[in-house]
mmCIF file of C-alpha atoms in Angstrom:
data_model
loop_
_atom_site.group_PDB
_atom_site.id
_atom_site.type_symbol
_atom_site.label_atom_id
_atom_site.label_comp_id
_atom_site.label_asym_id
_atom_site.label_seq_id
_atom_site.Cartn_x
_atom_site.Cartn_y
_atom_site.Cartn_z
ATOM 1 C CA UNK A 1 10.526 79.666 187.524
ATOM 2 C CA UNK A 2 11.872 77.652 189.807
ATOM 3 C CA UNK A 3 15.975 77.245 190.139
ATOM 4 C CA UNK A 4 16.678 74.279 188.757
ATOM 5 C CA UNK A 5 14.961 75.829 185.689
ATOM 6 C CA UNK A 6 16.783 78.722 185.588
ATOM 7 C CA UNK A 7 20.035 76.586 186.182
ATOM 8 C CA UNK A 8 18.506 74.466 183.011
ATOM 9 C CA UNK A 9 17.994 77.806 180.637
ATOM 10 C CA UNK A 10 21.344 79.701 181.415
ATOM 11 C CA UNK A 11 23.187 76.087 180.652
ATOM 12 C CA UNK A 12 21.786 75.863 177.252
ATOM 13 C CA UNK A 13 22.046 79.495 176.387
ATOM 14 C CA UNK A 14 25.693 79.024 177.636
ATOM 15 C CA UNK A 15 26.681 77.819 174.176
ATOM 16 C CA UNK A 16 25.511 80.879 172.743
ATOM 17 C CA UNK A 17 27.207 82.987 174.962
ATOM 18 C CA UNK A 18 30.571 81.738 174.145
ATOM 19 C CA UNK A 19 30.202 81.415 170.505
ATOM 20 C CA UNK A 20 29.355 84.885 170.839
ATOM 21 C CA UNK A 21 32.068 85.745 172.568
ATOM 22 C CA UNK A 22 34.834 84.081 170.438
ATOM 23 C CA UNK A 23 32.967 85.769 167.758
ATOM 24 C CA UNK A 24 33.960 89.272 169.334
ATOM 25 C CA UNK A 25 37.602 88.193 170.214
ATOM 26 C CA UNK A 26 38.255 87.026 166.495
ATOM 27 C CA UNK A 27 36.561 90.246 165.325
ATOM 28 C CA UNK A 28 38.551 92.179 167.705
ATOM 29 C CA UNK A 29 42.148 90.611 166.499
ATOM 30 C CA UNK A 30 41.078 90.756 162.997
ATOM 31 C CA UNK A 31 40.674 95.019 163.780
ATOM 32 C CA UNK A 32 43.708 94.907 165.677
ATOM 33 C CA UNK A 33 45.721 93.339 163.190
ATOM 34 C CA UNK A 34 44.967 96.092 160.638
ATOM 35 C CA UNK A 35 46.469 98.835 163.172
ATOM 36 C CA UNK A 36 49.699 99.953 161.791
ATOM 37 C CA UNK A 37 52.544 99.885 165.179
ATOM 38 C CA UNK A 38 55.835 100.651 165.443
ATOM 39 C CA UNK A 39 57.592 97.447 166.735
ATOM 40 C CA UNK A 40 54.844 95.224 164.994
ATOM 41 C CA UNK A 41 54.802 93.800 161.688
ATOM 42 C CA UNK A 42 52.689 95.866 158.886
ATOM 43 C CA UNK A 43 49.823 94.077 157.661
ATOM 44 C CA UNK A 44 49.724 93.245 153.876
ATOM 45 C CA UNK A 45 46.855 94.837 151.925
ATOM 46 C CA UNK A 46 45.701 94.249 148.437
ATOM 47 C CA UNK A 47 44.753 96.914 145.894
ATOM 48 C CA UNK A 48 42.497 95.972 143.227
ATOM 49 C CA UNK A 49 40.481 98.956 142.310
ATOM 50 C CA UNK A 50 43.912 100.605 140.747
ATOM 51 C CA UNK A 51 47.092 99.286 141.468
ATOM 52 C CA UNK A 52 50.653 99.244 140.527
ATOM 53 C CA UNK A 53 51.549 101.529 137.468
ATOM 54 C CA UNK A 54 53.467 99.646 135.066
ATOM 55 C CA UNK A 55 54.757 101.865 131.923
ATOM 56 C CA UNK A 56 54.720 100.774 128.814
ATOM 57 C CA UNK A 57 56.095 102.011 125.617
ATOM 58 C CA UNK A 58 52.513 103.456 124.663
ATOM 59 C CA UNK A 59 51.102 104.515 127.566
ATOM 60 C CA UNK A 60 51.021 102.561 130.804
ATOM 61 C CA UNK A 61 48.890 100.342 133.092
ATOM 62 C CA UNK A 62 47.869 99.197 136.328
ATOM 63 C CA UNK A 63 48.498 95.914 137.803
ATOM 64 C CA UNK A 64 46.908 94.299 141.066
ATOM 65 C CA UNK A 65 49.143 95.393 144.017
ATOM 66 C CA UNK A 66 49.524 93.549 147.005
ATOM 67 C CA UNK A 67 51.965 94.570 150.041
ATOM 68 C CA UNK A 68 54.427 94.776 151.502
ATOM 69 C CA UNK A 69 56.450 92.910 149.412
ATOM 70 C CA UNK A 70 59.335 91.322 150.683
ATOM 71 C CA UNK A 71 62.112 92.608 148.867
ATOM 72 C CA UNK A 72 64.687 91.927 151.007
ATOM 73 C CA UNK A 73 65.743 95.580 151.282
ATOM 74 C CA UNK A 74 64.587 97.984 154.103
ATOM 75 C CA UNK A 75 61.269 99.940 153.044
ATOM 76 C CA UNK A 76 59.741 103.147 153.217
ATOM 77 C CA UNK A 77 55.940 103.155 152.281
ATOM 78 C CA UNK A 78 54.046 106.071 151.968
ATOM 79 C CA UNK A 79 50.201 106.681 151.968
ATOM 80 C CA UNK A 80 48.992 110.376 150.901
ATOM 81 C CA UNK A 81 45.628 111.325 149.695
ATOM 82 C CA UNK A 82 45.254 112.371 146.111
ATOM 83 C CA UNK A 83 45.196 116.191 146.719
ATOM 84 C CA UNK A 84 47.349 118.878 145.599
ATOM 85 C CA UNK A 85 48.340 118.971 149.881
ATOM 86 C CA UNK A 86 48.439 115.531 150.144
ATOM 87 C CA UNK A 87 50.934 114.669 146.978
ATOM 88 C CA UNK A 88 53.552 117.511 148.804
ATOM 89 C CA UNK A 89 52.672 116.159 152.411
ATOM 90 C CA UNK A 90 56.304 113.970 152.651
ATOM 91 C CA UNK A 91 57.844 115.728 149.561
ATOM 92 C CA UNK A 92 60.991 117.641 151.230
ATOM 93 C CA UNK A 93 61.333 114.632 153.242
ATOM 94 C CA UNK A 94 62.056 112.293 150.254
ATOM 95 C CA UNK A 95 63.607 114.755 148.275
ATOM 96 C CA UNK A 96 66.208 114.380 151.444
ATOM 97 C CA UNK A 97 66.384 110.909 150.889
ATOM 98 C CA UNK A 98 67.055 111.505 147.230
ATOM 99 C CA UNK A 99 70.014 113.187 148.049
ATOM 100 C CA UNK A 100 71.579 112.115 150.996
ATOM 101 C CA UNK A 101 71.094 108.063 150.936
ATOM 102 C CA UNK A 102 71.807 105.252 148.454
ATOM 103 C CA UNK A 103 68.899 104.238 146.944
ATOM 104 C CA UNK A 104 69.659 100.790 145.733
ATOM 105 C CA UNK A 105 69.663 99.801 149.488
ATOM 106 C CA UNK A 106 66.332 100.186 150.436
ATOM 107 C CA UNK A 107 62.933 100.626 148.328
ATOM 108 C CA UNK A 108 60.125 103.194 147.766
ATOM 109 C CA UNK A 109 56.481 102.443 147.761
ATOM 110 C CA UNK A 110 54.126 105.622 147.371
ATOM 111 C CA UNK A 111 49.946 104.490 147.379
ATOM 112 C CA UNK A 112 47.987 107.734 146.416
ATOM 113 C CA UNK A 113 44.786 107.463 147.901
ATOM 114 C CA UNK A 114 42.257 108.583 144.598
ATOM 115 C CA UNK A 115 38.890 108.003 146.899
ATOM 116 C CA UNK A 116 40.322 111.592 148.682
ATOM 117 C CA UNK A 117 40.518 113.494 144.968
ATOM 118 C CA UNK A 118 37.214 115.256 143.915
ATOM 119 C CA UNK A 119 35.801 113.678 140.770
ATOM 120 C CA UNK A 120 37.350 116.519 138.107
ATOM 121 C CA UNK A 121 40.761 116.265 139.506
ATOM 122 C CA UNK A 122 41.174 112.488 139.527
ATOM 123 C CA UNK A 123 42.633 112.502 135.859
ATOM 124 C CA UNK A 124 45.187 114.864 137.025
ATOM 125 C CA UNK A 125 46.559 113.015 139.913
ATOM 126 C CA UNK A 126 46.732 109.788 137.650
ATOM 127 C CA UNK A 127 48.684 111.552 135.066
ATOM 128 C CA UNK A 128 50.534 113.096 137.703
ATOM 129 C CA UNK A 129 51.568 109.947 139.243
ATOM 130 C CA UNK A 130 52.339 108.104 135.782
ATOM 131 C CA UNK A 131 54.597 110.520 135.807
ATOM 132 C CA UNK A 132 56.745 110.711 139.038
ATOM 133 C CA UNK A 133 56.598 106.599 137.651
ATOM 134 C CA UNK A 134 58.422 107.694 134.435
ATOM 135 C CA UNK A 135 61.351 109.357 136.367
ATOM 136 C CA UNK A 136 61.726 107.259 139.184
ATOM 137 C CA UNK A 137 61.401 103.865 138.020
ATOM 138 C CA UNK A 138 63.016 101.799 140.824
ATOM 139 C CA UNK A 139 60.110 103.369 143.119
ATOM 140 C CA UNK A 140 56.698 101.524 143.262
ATOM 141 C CA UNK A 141 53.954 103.865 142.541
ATOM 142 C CA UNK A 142 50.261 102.205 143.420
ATOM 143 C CA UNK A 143 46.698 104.004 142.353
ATOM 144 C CA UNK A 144 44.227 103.264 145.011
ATOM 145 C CA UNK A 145 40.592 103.857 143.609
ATOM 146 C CA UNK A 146 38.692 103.205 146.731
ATOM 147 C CA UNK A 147 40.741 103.889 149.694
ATOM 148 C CA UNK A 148 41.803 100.285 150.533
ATOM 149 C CA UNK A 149 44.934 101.062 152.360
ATOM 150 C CA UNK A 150 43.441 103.985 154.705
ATOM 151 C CA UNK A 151 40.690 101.412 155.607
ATOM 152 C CA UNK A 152 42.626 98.547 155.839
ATOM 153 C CA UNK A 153 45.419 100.340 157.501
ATOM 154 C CA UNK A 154 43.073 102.255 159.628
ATOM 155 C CA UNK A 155 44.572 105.353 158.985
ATOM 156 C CA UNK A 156 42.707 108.170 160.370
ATOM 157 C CA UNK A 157 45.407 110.667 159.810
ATOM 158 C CA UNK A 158 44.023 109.822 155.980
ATOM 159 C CA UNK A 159 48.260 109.577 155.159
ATOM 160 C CA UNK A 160 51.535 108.044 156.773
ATOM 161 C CA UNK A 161 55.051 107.246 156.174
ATOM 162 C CA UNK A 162 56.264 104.228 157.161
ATOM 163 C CA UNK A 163 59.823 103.136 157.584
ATOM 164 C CA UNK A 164 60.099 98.891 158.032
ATOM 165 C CA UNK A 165 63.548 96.809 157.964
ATOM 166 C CA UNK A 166 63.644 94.017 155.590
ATOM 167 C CA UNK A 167 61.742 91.273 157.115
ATOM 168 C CA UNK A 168 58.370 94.031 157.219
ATOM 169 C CA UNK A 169 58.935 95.068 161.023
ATOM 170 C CA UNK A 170 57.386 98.705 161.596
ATOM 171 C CA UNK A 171 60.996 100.512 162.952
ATOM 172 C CA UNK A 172 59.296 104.094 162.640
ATOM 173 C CA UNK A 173 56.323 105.587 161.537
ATOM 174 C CA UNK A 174 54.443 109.199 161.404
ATOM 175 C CA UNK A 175 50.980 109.566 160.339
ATOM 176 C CA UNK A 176 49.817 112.986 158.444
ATOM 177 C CA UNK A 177 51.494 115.778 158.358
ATOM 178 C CA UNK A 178 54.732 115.533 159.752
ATOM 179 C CA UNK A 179 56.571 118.577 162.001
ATOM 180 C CA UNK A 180 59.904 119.384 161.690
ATOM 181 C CA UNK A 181 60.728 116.976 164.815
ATOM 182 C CA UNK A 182 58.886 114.369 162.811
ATOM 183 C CA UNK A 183 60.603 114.564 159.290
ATOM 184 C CA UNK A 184 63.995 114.818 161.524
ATOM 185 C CA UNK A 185 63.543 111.473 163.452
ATOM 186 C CA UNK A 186 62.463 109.359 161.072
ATOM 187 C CA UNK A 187 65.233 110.062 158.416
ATOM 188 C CA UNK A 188 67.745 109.234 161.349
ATOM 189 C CA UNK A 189 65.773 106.502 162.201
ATOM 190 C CA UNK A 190 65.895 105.604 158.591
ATOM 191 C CA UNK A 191 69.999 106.334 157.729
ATOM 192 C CA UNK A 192 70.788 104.894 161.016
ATOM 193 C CA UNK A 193 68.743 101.830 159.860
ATOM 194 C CA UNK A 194 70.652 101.555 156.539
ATOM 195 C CA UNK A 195 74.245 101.960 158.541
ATOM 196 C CA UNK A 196 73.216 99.037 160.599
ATOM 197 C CA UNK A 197 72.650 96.969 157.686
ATOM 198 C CA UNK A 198 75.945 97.891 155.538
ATOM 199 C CA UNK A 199 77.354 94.624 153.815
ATOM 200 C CA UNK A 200 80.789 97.195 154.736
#
């Protein structure tokens, strides 16, 4: 071939080529986008297979969920498999919170990850959490059939706790189980949060 025709092929396969390539970039910020960072805003995901438990005089239901909701309150999200380990995983560290901080100024959001339950143990873990709904009704409580959020959230630690202020901005984050160190930090991150905010 001679070199104008080789000029003449890699022209037209130069389209191509940089469809291709904006192809990869958008792929690539779509990925990155779903990457939960502290300092970086936490991407909304939408629960459909499950979702919100509502109670209801009879029983209860579940409602679509989509999040993070702006609330206007600080937020503390937390993702834990369905398993009797992963229900406990940030248990002492709420129960912390329960006592020790002012609930009305910031909300709760627990997603329980039913993908992660074994088949015979899933109506367990739904009662379970219909439950924890009953007695703490100003927290969210979300059913996730399939695993949306530790797909969409990329969450290879399978669970995380996520502190964000009020306009969704990740201010701390730790991802499975947490160490002392961990549980420590983030509920200073989180008090000194809510000082910052005081209307007082």
């Amino acid at each position: 071939m001679t070199t104008r025709g080789m000029l003449t092929r890699a022209v037209n396969a130069l389209p191509k080529f940089l469809s291709a390539l904006l192809l990869a970039v958008s792929w690539n910020d779509v990925f990155a986008s779903t990457v939960v960072e502290v300092g970086k805003i936490l991407p909304p995901i939408s629960i459909i297979q499950g979702g919100q438990v509502v109670i209801e005089r009879d029983g209860y239901r579940v409602a679509p969920w989509s999040g993070p909701r702006d609330l206007g309150l600080i937020q503390v999200i937390q993702y834990v498999p369905g398993t009797r380990r992963g229900g406990g995983l940030y248990d002492p560290l709420t129960e912390r919170m329960r006592l020790e901080l002012e609930f009305a100024r910031y909300r709760i959001t627990a997603i329980v990850n039913l993908e992660a339950a074994a088949t015979f143990a899933k109506p367990f873990v739904r009662a379970t959490v219909v439950d924890k709904q009953r007695a703490f009704s100003l927290a969210t409580l979300v059913l996730d059939e399939a695993g949306t959020g530790q797909a969409g959230w990329d969450l290879t630690e399978q669970s995380a706790f996520i502190v964000t202020d009020a306009s969704g901005l990740v201010i701390d984050a730790i991802f499975g189980k947490p160490s002392d160190n961990d549980a420590a930090r983030i509920f200073q991150t989180l008090k000194g949060l809510l000082k910052s905010n005081s209307p007082h």
